[in-house]
Structure formats: structure tokens, C-alpha cells
Amino acid sequence: MGLAASGAAIAMDTAPSSDLPDLSAVRAEIYSGEYEKAAAKLLTLAETVHHADVYNLLGFSLRKLKRYDEAARWYKEAIFYDPSHRPALEYQGELFIDIGDFARAEKNLELLRLLCHPGGCEEYDKLKDALARAGHKSKS
């Protein structure tokens, strides 16, 4: 017996994509400080594209707009989607610094240290520098 004959309903819709579109235009807006425009585009994109890079850039744009709760949500999405996404771990760590949660920033730094072992990586260096600029001596 086929699905239609069994009474099961099948929803026919376009599935969300995990294919990453070209983000160069959005990145250009971010680099030029047009965070509101970038966030609006990325919010729309996040409805159909499920990718850590989209979520991370959205979190970054929202953090720069000081919309910390929203930024936190998107960094969490990026890390949930890709637990080893180094840029998201760095930027989430910077969000923690922005809100004064140095203990959680340190946890992200430690995760980056482990992910970047043995040669290190720029995300680790940038988060460590951000902690130092905030007057916090990191343990890692």
C-alpha cells in the first residue's frame, strides 16, 4: 500500500539548505560597518540556509549592534551546527567579554587552544588579545 493510500500526509516543501551561498556582499557590509544591513540580510538567509558561517556572521553583526541576547542565540546556533567552528568560538568569547563574563570567555579560549593544537591559530590569538585588552589575564 502506498503512502497516499495509507492516509499518511506528506508535506511537499523546499527543504532548508546547508549549501553556503556567496557571502562576499554581506561580508563587505560587515567590513564597512553596515551591521544593520548585514544583519537584516543574514536573518533572511538564516531562514533557508543552515550553516555555521551564516549564523556566526549574524551573531557578529548583532553583537556590533550591541544586541547581545540575539547575538548570543546565533553564536550558540553556529556552535551547535559546527562545534569546532573556530570563528564562532572566538566571536562568542568576545561577546562574553563585552558582557563581562570572563569565565565563559576563558572557556572558549581553552576550547580554541585545544582545537588549534599544536600549531595555534589566529582565532585563539585574537580572543587572547581581546581578553588582555579588557584587562583580564587569561589562564591559557
GROMACS .gro file of N, CA and C in nm:
model
  420
    1MET      N    1   0.086  -0.118   0.000
    1MET     CA    2   0.000   0.000   0.000
    1MET      C    3   0.090   0.123   0.000
    2GLY      N    4   0.062   0.219  -0.085
    2GLY     CA    5   0.141   0.342  -0.094
    2GLY      C    6   0.106   0.437   0.019
    3LEU      N    7   0.190   0.537   0.037
    3LEU     CA    8   0.167   0.635   0.143
    3LEU      C    9   0.034   0.707   0.126
    4ALA      N   10  -0.001   0.743   0.005
    4ALA     CA   11  -0.126   0.815  -0.017
    4ALA      C   12  -0.244   0.727   0.020
    5ALA      N   13  -0.235   0.599  -0.012
    5ALA     CA   14  -0.345   0.508   0.020
    5ALA      C   15  -0.353   0.480   0.169
    6SER      N   16  -0.241   0.492   0.240
    6SER     CA   17  -0.242   0.462   0.383
    6SER      C   18  -0.295   0.578   0.466
    7GLY      N   19  -0.318   0.691   0.402
    7GLY     CA   20  -0.371   0.806   0.475
    7GLY      C   21  -0.264   0.897   0.532
    8ALA      N   22  -0.138   0.865   0.512
    8ALA     CA   23  -0.029   0.949   0.563
    8ALA      C   24  -0.019   1.075   0.477
    9ALA      N   25  -0.009   1.187   0.542
    9ALA     CA   26   0.008   1.313   0.470
    9ALA      C   27   0.157   1.340   0.452
   10ILE      N   28   0.191   1.386   0.335
   10ILE     CA   29   0.330   1.418   0.306
   10ILE      C   30   0.338   1.566   0.272
   11ALA      N   31   0.419   1.638   0.347
   11ALA     CA   32   0.436   1.781   0.321
   11ALA      C   33   0.540   1.796   0.211
   12MET      N   34   0.503   1.868   0.109
   12MET     CA   35   0.595   1.893  -0.001
   12MET      C   36   0.639   2.039   0.008
   13ASP      N   37   0.763   2.060   0.046
   13ASP     CA   38   0.815   2.195   0.060
   13ASP      C   39   0.964   2.188   0.028
   14THR      N   40   1.021   2.300   0.002
   14THR     CA   41   1.164   2.305  -0.022
   14THR      C   42   1.237   2.291   0.112
   15ALA      N   43   1.322   2.192   0.119
   15ALA     CA   44   1.397   2.170   0.242
   15ALA      C   45   1.500   2.281   0.261
   16PRO      N   46   1.527   2.316   0.386
   16PRO     CA   47   1.634   2.414   0.411
   16PRO      C   48   1.765   2.362   0.355
   17SER      N   49   1.847   2.453   0.314
   17SER     CA   50   1.973   2.417   0.251
   17SER      C   51   2.088   2.427   0.351
   18SER      N   52   2.186   2.341   0.334
   18SER     CA   53   2.310   2.355   0.409
   18SER      C   54   2.421   2.400   0.316
   19ASP      N   55   2.385   2.426   0.189
   19ASP     CA   56   2.482   2.479   0.093
   19ASP      C   57   2.505   2.626   0.124
   20LEU      N   58   2.630   2.663   0.134
   20LEU     CA   59   2.664   2.800   0.169
   20LEU      C   60   2.666   2.888   0.044
   21PRO      N   61   2.580   2.989   0.038
   21PRO     CA   62   2.583   3.081  -0.076
   21PRO      C   63   2.703   3.175  -0.064
   22ASP      N   64   2.725   3.252  -0.167
   22ASP     CA   65   2.833   3.351  -0.167
   22ASP      C   66   2.798   3.460  -0.066
   23LEU      N   67   2.881   3.476   0.035
   23LEU     CA   68   2.857   3.574   0.140
   23LEU      C   69   2.945   3.699   0.125
   24SER      N   70   3.009   3.714   0.010
   24SER     CA   71   3.104   3.825  -0.005
   24SER      C   72   3.037   3.961   0.007
   25ALA      N   73   2.914   3.978  -0.044
   25ALA     CA   74   2.846   4.108  -0.033
   25ALA      C   75   2.812   4.140   0.113
   26VAL      N   76   2.769   4.040   0.187
   26VAL     CA   77   2.737   4.061   0.328
   26VAL      C   78   2.865   4.088   0.407
   27ARG      N   79   2.971   4.017   0.376
   27ARG     CA   80   3.098   4.041   0.443
   27ARG      C   81   3.146   4.184   0.416
   28ALA      N   82   3.128   4.231   0.294
   28ALA     CA   83   3.168   4.368   0.260
   28ALA      C   84   3.089   4.468   0.344
   29GLU      N   85   2.961   4.443   0.366
   29GLU     CA   86   2.881   4.532   0.451
   29GLU      C   87   2.933   4.530   0.594
   30ILE      N   88   2.967   4.412   0.641
   30ILE     CA   89   3.020   4.400   0.777
   30ILE      C   90   3.153   4.475   0.788
   31TYR      N   91   3.242   4.454   0.693
   31TYR     CA   92   3.373   4.521   0.697
   31TYR      C   93   3.361   4.672   0.690
   32SER      N   94   3.254   4.720   0.625
   32SER     CA   95   3.235   4.865   0.615
   32SER      C   96   3.148   4.920   0.729
   33GLY      N   97   3.116   4.833   0.826
   33GLY     CA   98   3.042   4.878   0.944
   33GLY      C   99   2.892   4.890   0.924
   34GLU      N  100   2.840   4.835   0.817
   34GLU     CA  101   2.696   4.839   0.791
   34GLU      C  102   2.630   4.716   0.854
   35TYR      N  103   2.637   4.710   0.985
   35TYR     CA  104   2.590   4.592   1.058
   35TYR      C  105   2.440   4.572   1.049
   36GLU      N  106   2.364   4.679   1.048
   36GLU     CA  107   2.218   4.668   1.040
   36GLU      C  108   2.177   4.603   0.907
   37LYS      N  109   2.236   4.649   0.798
   37LYS     CA  110   2.205   4.592   0.666
   37LYS      C  111   2.247   4.445   0.660
   38ALA      N  112   2.366   4.417   0.709
   38ALA     CA  113   2.415   4.280   0.707
   38ALA      C  114   2.326   4.189   0.791
   39ALA      N  115   2.289   4.235   0.909
   39ALA     CA  116   2.204   4.154   0.998
   39ALA      C  117   2.070   4.125   0.933
   40ALA      N  118   2.011   4.224   0.868
   40ALA     CA  119   1.881   4.203   0.803
   40ALA      C  120   1.892   4.097   0.693
   41LYS      N  121   1.997   4.105   0.613
   41LYS     CA  122   2.016   4.006   0.506
   41LYS      C  123   2.043   3.867   0.564
   42LEU      N  124   2.124   3.863   0.668
   42LEU     CA  125   2.159   3.734   0.727
   42LEU      C  126   2.040   3.670   0.799
   43LEU      N  127   1.955   3.750   0.862
   43LEU     CA  128   1.835   3.696   0.925
   43LEU      C  129   1.746   3.629   0.822
   44THR      N  130   1.730   3.693   0.708
   44THR     CA  131   1.651   3.635   0.600
   44THR      C  132   1.717   3.508   0.548
   45LEU      N  133   1.847   3.512   0.529
   45LEU     CA  134   1.920   3.397   0.479
   45LEU      C  135   1.913   3.279   0.576
   46ALA      N  136   1.917   3.308   0.706
   46ALA     CA  137   1.916   3.202   0.807
   46ALA      C  138   1.785   3.124   0.809
   47GLU      N  139   1.681   3.180   0.748
   47GLU     CA  140   1.553   3.108   0.740
   47GLU      C  141   1.561   2.988   0.646
   48THR      N  142   1.649   2.994   0.547
   48THR     CA  143   1.657   2.886   0.448
   48THR      C  144   1.793   2.819   0.440
   49VAL      N  145   1.896   2.883   0.491
   49VAL     CA  146   2.030   2.826   0.485
   49VAL      C  147   2.077   2.798   0.627
   50HIS      N  148   2.105   2.673   0.653
   50HIS     CA  149   2.151   2.632   0.786
   50HIS      C  150   2.301   2.603   0.777
   51HIS      N  151   2.378   2.702   0.820
   51HIS     CA  152   2.524   2.690   0.809
   51HIS      C  153   2.589   2.774   0.918
   52ALA      N  154   2.693   2.721   0.979
   52ALA     CA  155   2.761   2.790   1.088
   52ALA      C  156   2.815   2.926   1.046
   53ASP      N  157   2.860   2.940   0.923
   53ASP     CA  158   2.914   3.069   0.878
   53ASP      C  159   2.806   3.177   0.876
   54VAL      N  160   2.686   3.141   0.831
   54VAL     CA  161   2.574   3.237   0.829
   54VAL      C  162   2.541   3.278   0.972
   55TYR      N  163   2.527   3.180   1.060
   55TYR     CA  164   2.492   3.208   1.200
   55TYR      C  165   2.599   3.292   1.268
   56ASN      N  166   2.726   3.260   1.241
   56ASN     CA  167   2.836   3.332   1.302
   56ASN      C  168   2.839   3.478   1.258
   57LEU      N  169   2.824   3.502   1.129
   57LEU     CA  170   2.824   3.639   1.079
   57LEU      C  171   2.704   3.717   1.132
   58LEU      N  172   2.592   3.649   1.146
   58LEU     CA  173   2.474   3.713   1.203
   58LEU      C  174   2.500   3.750   1.349
   59GLY      N  175   2.558   3.659   1.425
   59GLY     CA  176   2.593   3.688   1.563
   59GLY      C  177   2.690   3.805   1.573
   60PHE      N  178   2.789   3.807   1.485
   60PHE     CA  179   2.887   3.916   1.484
   60PHE      C  180   2.819   4.050   1.458
   61SER      N  181   2.734   4.055   1.356
   61SER     CA  182   2.665   4.180   1.321
   61SER      C  183   2.579   4.229   1.437
   62LEU      N  184   2.506   4.137   1.498
   62LEU     CA  185   2.419   4.174   1.610
   62LEU      C  186   2.500   4.217   1.731
   63ARG      N  187   2.613   4.153   1.754
   63ARG     CA  188   2.699   4.193   1.867
   63ARG      C  189   2.751   4.334   1.846
   64LYS      N  190   2.789   4.366   1.724
   64LYS     CA  191   2.839   4.500   1.695
   64LYS      C  192   2.728   4.605   1.713
   65LEU      N  193   2.603   4.562   1.699
   65LEU     CA  194   2.488   4.650   1.722
   65LEU      C  195   2.448   4.652   1.870
   66LYS      N  196   2.525   4.582   1.953
   66LYS     CA  197   2.500   4.570   2.097
   66LYS      C  198   2.367   4.501   2.128
   67ARG      N  199   2.324   4.416   2.037
   67ARG     CA  200   2.205   4.333   2.056
   67ARG      C  201   2.254   4.196   2.106
   68TYR      N  202   2.304   4.200   2.230
   68TYR     CA  203   2.379   4.088   2.284
   68TYR      C  204   2.298   3.959   2.299
   69ASP      N  205   2.174   3.967   2.342
   69ASP     CA  206   2.094   3.846   2.357
   69ASP      C  207   2.073   3.777   2.223
   70GLU      N  208   2.043   3.856   2.121
   70GLU     CA  209   2.024   3.799   1.988
   70GLU      C  210   2.155   3.741   1.934
   71ALA      N  211   2.264   3.814   1.954
   71ALA     CA  212   2.395   3.765   1.909
   71ALA      C  213   2.427   3.632   1.977
   72ALA      N  214   2.400   3.624   2.107
   72ALA     CA  215   2.428   3.501   2.181
   72ALA      C  216   2.353   3.382   2.121
   73ARG      N  217   2.229   3.406   2.083
   73ARG     CA  218   2.149   3.299   2.023
   73ARG      C  219   2.214   3.247   1.896
   74TRP      N  220   2.262   3.337   1.810
   74TRP     CA  221   2.317   3.295   1.682
   74TRP      C  222   2.455   3.233   1.696
   75TYR      N  223   2.535   3.279   1.791
   75TYR     CA  224   2.662   3.210   1.815
   75TYR      C  225   2.636   3.068   1.864
   76LYS      N  226   2.537   3.054   1.951
   76LYS     CA  227   2.502   2.921   2.002
   76LYS      C  228   2.457   2.831   1.886
   77GLU      N  229   2.379   2.886   1.793
   77GLU     CA  230   2.337   2.810   1.675
   77GLU      C  231   2.458   2.767   1.591
   78ALA      N  232   2.551   2.858   1.570
   78ALA     CA  233   2.669   2.827   1.491
   78ALA      C  234   2.748   2.713   1.554
   79ILE      N  235   2.766   2.720   1.685
   79ILE     CA  236   2.844   2.619   1.755
   79ILE      C  237   2.768   2.487   1.765
   80PHE      N  238   2.636   2.494   1.776
   80PHE     CA  239   2.555   2.372   1.775
   80PHE      C  240   2.568   2.304   1.638
   81TYR      N  241   2.562   2.383   1.533
   81TYR     CA  242   2.571   2.330   1.397
   81TYR      C  243   2.710   2.274   1.370
   82ASP      N  244   2.813   2.343   1.420
   82ASP     CA  245   2.951   2.301   1.399
   82ASP      C  246   3.031   2.329   1.527
   83PRO      N  247   3.040   2.232   1.618
   83PRO     CA  248   3.105   2.254   1.748
   83PRO      C  249   3.252   2.296   1.740
   84SER      N  250   3.316   2.274   1.627
   84SER     CA  251   3.458   2.314   1.615
   84SER      C  252   3.474   2.438   1.527
   85HIS      N  253   3.369   2.517   1.512
   85HIS     CA  254   3.375   2.637   1.429
   85HIS      C  255   3.455   2.744   1.505
   86ARG      N  256   3.581   2.756   1.470
   86ARG     CA  257   3.671   2.843   1.544
   86ARG      C  258   3.629   2.990   1.542
   87PRO      N  259   3.588   3.046   1.427
   87PRO     CA  260   3.546   3.187   1.430
   87PRO      C  261   3.428   3.211   1.526
   88ALA      N  262   3.333   3.118   1.530
   88ALA     CA  263   3.219   3.136   1.621
   88ALA      C  264   3.264   3.129   1.766
   89LEU      N  265   3.356   3.040   1.796
   89LEU     CA  266   3.407   3.031   1.933
   89LEU      C  267   3.482   3.158   1.972
   90GLU      N  268   3.558   3.213   1.879
   90GLU     CA  269   3.628   3.340   1.906
   90GLU      C  270   3.528   3.453   1.931
   91TYR      N  271   3.435   3.470   1.838
   91TYR     CA  272   3.341   3.581   1.849
   91TYR      C  273   3.246   3.565   1.967
   92GLN      N  274   3.207   3.442   1.997
   92GLN     CA  275   3.125   3.422   2.117
   92GLN      C  276   3.206   3.460   2.241
   93GLY      N  277   3.333   3.426   2.241
   93GLY     CA  278   3.420   3.466   2.350
   93GLY      C  279   3.428   3.617   2.363
   94GLU      N  280   3.433   3.687   2.251
   94GLU     CA  281   3.434   3.834   2.254
   94GLU      C  282   3.301   3.889   2.305
   95LEU      N  283   3.192   3.821   2.273
   95LEU     CA  284   3.062   3.860   2.329
   95LEU      C  285   3.066   3.846   2.481
   96PHE      N  286   3.120   3.736   2.530
   96PHE     CA  287   3.131   3.717   2.675
   96PHE      C  288   3.213   3.829   2.738
   97ILE      N  289   3.319   3.870   2.672
   97ILE     CA  290   3.399   3.983   2.724
   97ILE      C  291   3.314   4.109   2.727
   98ASP      N  292   3.240   4.134   2.618
   98ASP     CA  293   3.156   4.253   2.610
   98ASP      C  294   3.056   4.261   2.725
   99ILE      N  295   3.006   4.147   2.770
   99ILE     CA  296   2.907   4.146   2.878
   99ILE      C  297   2.969   4.119   3.014
  100GLY      N  298   3.103   4.111   3.017
  100GLY     CA  299   3.173   4.096   3.144
  100GLY      C  300   3.180   3.954   3.197
  101ASP      N  301   3.152   3.855   3.115
  101ASP     CA  302   3.156   3.715   3.158
  101ASP      C  303   3.290   3.654   3.118
  102PHE      N  304   3.394   3.690   3.194
  102PHE     CA  305   3.529   3.648   3.161
  102PHE      C  306   3.549   3.498   3.179
  103ALA      N  307   3.478   3.436   3.271
  103ALA     CA  308   3.492   3.291   3.292
  103ALA      C  309   3.450   3.214   3.166
  104ARG      N  310   3.341   3.255   3.105
  104ARG     CA  311   3.296   3.187   2.983
  104ARG      C  312   3.388   3.220   2.864
  105ALA      N  313   3.441   3.341   2.861
  105ALA     CA  314   3.537   3.376   2.756
  105ALA      C  315   3.661   3.287   2.769
  106GLU      N  316   3.702   3.264   2.892
  106GLU     CA  317   3.818   3.175   2.918
  106GLU      C  318   3.789   3.033   2.870
  107LYS      N  319   3.665   2.985   2.889
  107LYS     CA  320   3.630   2.851   2.842
  107LYS      C  321   3.642   2.843   2.690
  108ASN      N  322   3.597   2.948   2.621
  108ASN     CA  323   3.611   2.949   2.476
  108ASN      C  324   3.758   2.952   2.436
  109LEU      N  325   3.838   3.029   2.509
  109LEU     CA  326   3.981   3.034   2.481
  109LEU      C  327   4.043   2.896   2.497
  110GLU      N  328   4.004   2.824   2.601
  110GLU     CA  329   4.057   2.690   2.623
  110GLU      C  330   4.013   2.595   2.512
  111LEU      N  331   3.888   2.605   2.468
  111LEU     CA  332   3.843   2.522   2.356
  111LEU      C  333   3.925   2.552   2.230
  112LEU      N  334   3.949   2.679   2.205
  112LEU     CA  335   4.030   2.716   2.089
  112LEU      C  336   4.173   2.665   2.103
  113ARG      N  337   4.227   2.670   2.222
  113ARG     CA  338   4.362   2.618   2.243
  113ARG      C  339   4.367   2.470   2.205
  114LEU      N  340   4.266   2.395   2.247
  114LEU     CA  341   4.261   2.252   2.215
  114LEU      C  342   4.239   2.228   2.066
  115LEU      N  343   4.150   2.304   2.005
  115LEU     CA  344   4.122   2.288   1.862
  115LEU      C  345   4.241   2.327   1.776
  116CYS      N  346   4.319   2.421   1.822
  116CYS     CA  347   4.429   2.475   1.742
  116CYS      C  348   4.563   2.408   1.772
  117HIS      N  349   4.565   2.312   1.861
  117HIS     CA  350   4.687   2.243   1.900
  117HIS      C  351   4.738   2.161   1.783
  118PRO      N  352   4.862   2.153   1.753
  118PRO     CA  353   4.974   2.207   1.826
  118PRO      C  354   5.022   2.342   1.773
  119GLY      N  355   4.981   2.381   1.654
  119GLY     CA  356   5.041   2.498   1.592
  119GLY      C  357   4.978   2.632   1.625
  120GLY      N  358   4.866   2.632   1.697
  120GLY     CA  359   4.798   2.756   1.727
  120GLY      C  360   4.714   2.803   1.609
  121CYS      N  361   4.638   2.911   1.630
  121CYS     CA  362   4.556   2.965   1.522
  121CYS      C  363   4.521   3.111   1.555
  122GLU      N  364   4.480   3.182   1.452
  122GLU     CA  365   4.454   3.325   1.472
  122GLU      C  366   4.333   3.350   1.561
  123GLU      N  367   4.234   3.260   1.563
  123GLU     CA  368   4.117   3.280   1.649
  123GLU      C  369   4.157   3.276   1.796
  124TYR      N  370   4.245   3.183   1.830
  124TYR     CA  371   4.296   3.176   1.968
  124TYR      C  372   4.370   3.305   2.003
  125ASP      N  373   4.460   3.347   1.914
  125ASP     CA  374   4.539   3.468   1.939
  125ASP      C  375   4.450   3.591   1.955
  126LYS      N  376   4.349   3.602   1.870
  126LYS     CA  377   4.260   3.720   1.876
  126LYS      C  378   4.179   3.723   2.005
  127LEU      N  379   4.128   3.607   2.047
  127LEU     CA  380   4.050   3.605   2.171
  127LEU      C  381   4.140   3.631   2.291
  128LYS      N  382   4.260   3.576   2.291
  128LYS     CA  383   4.354   3.601   2.399
  128LYS      C  384   4.388   3.750   2.407
  129ASP      N  385   4.409   3.813   2.290
  129ASP     CA  386   4.437   3.957   2.285
  129ASP      C  387   4.316   4.038   2.334
  130ALA      N  388   4.196   3.996   2.297
  130ALA     CA  389   4.075   4.067   2.341
  130ALA      C  390   4.061   4.059   2.493
  131LEU      N  391   4.092   3.946   2.550
  131LEU     CA  392   4.089   3.932   2.696
  131LEU      C  393   4.192   4.026   2.760
  132ALA      N  394   4.309   4.032   2.703
  132ALA     CA  395   4.415   4.119   2.756
  132ALA      C  396   4.373   4.267   2.746
  133ARG      N  397   4.316   4.305   2.632
  133ARG     CA  398   4.270   4.445   2.615
  133ARG      C  399   4.160   4.481   2.716
  134ALA      N  400   4.084   4.380   2.756
  134ALA     CA  401   3.978   4.403   2.854
  134ALA      C  402   4.032   4.404   2.997
  135GLY      N  403   4.164   4.387   3.009
  135GLY     CA  404   4.226   4.390   3.141
  135GLY      C  405   4.218   4.258   3.215
  136HIS      N  406   4.192   4.151   3.142
  136HIS     CA  407   4.179   4.019   3.202
  136HIS      C  408   4.300   3.935   3.161
  137LYS      N  409   4.371   3.884   3.259
  137LYS     CA  410   4.486   3.797   3.230
  137LYS      C  411   4.434   3.657   3.211
  138SER      N  412   4.451   3.603   3.090
  138SER     CA  413   4.399   3.471   3.061
  138SER      C  414   4.485   3.363   3.126
  139LYS      N  415   4.420   3.251   3.151
  139LYS     CA  416   4.486   3.136   3.214
  139LYS      C  417   4.550   3.046   3.111
  140SER      N  418   4.504   3.056   2.986
  140SER     CA  419   4.555   2.967   2.880
  140SER      C  420   4.681   3.021   2.817
   0.00000   0.00000   0.00000
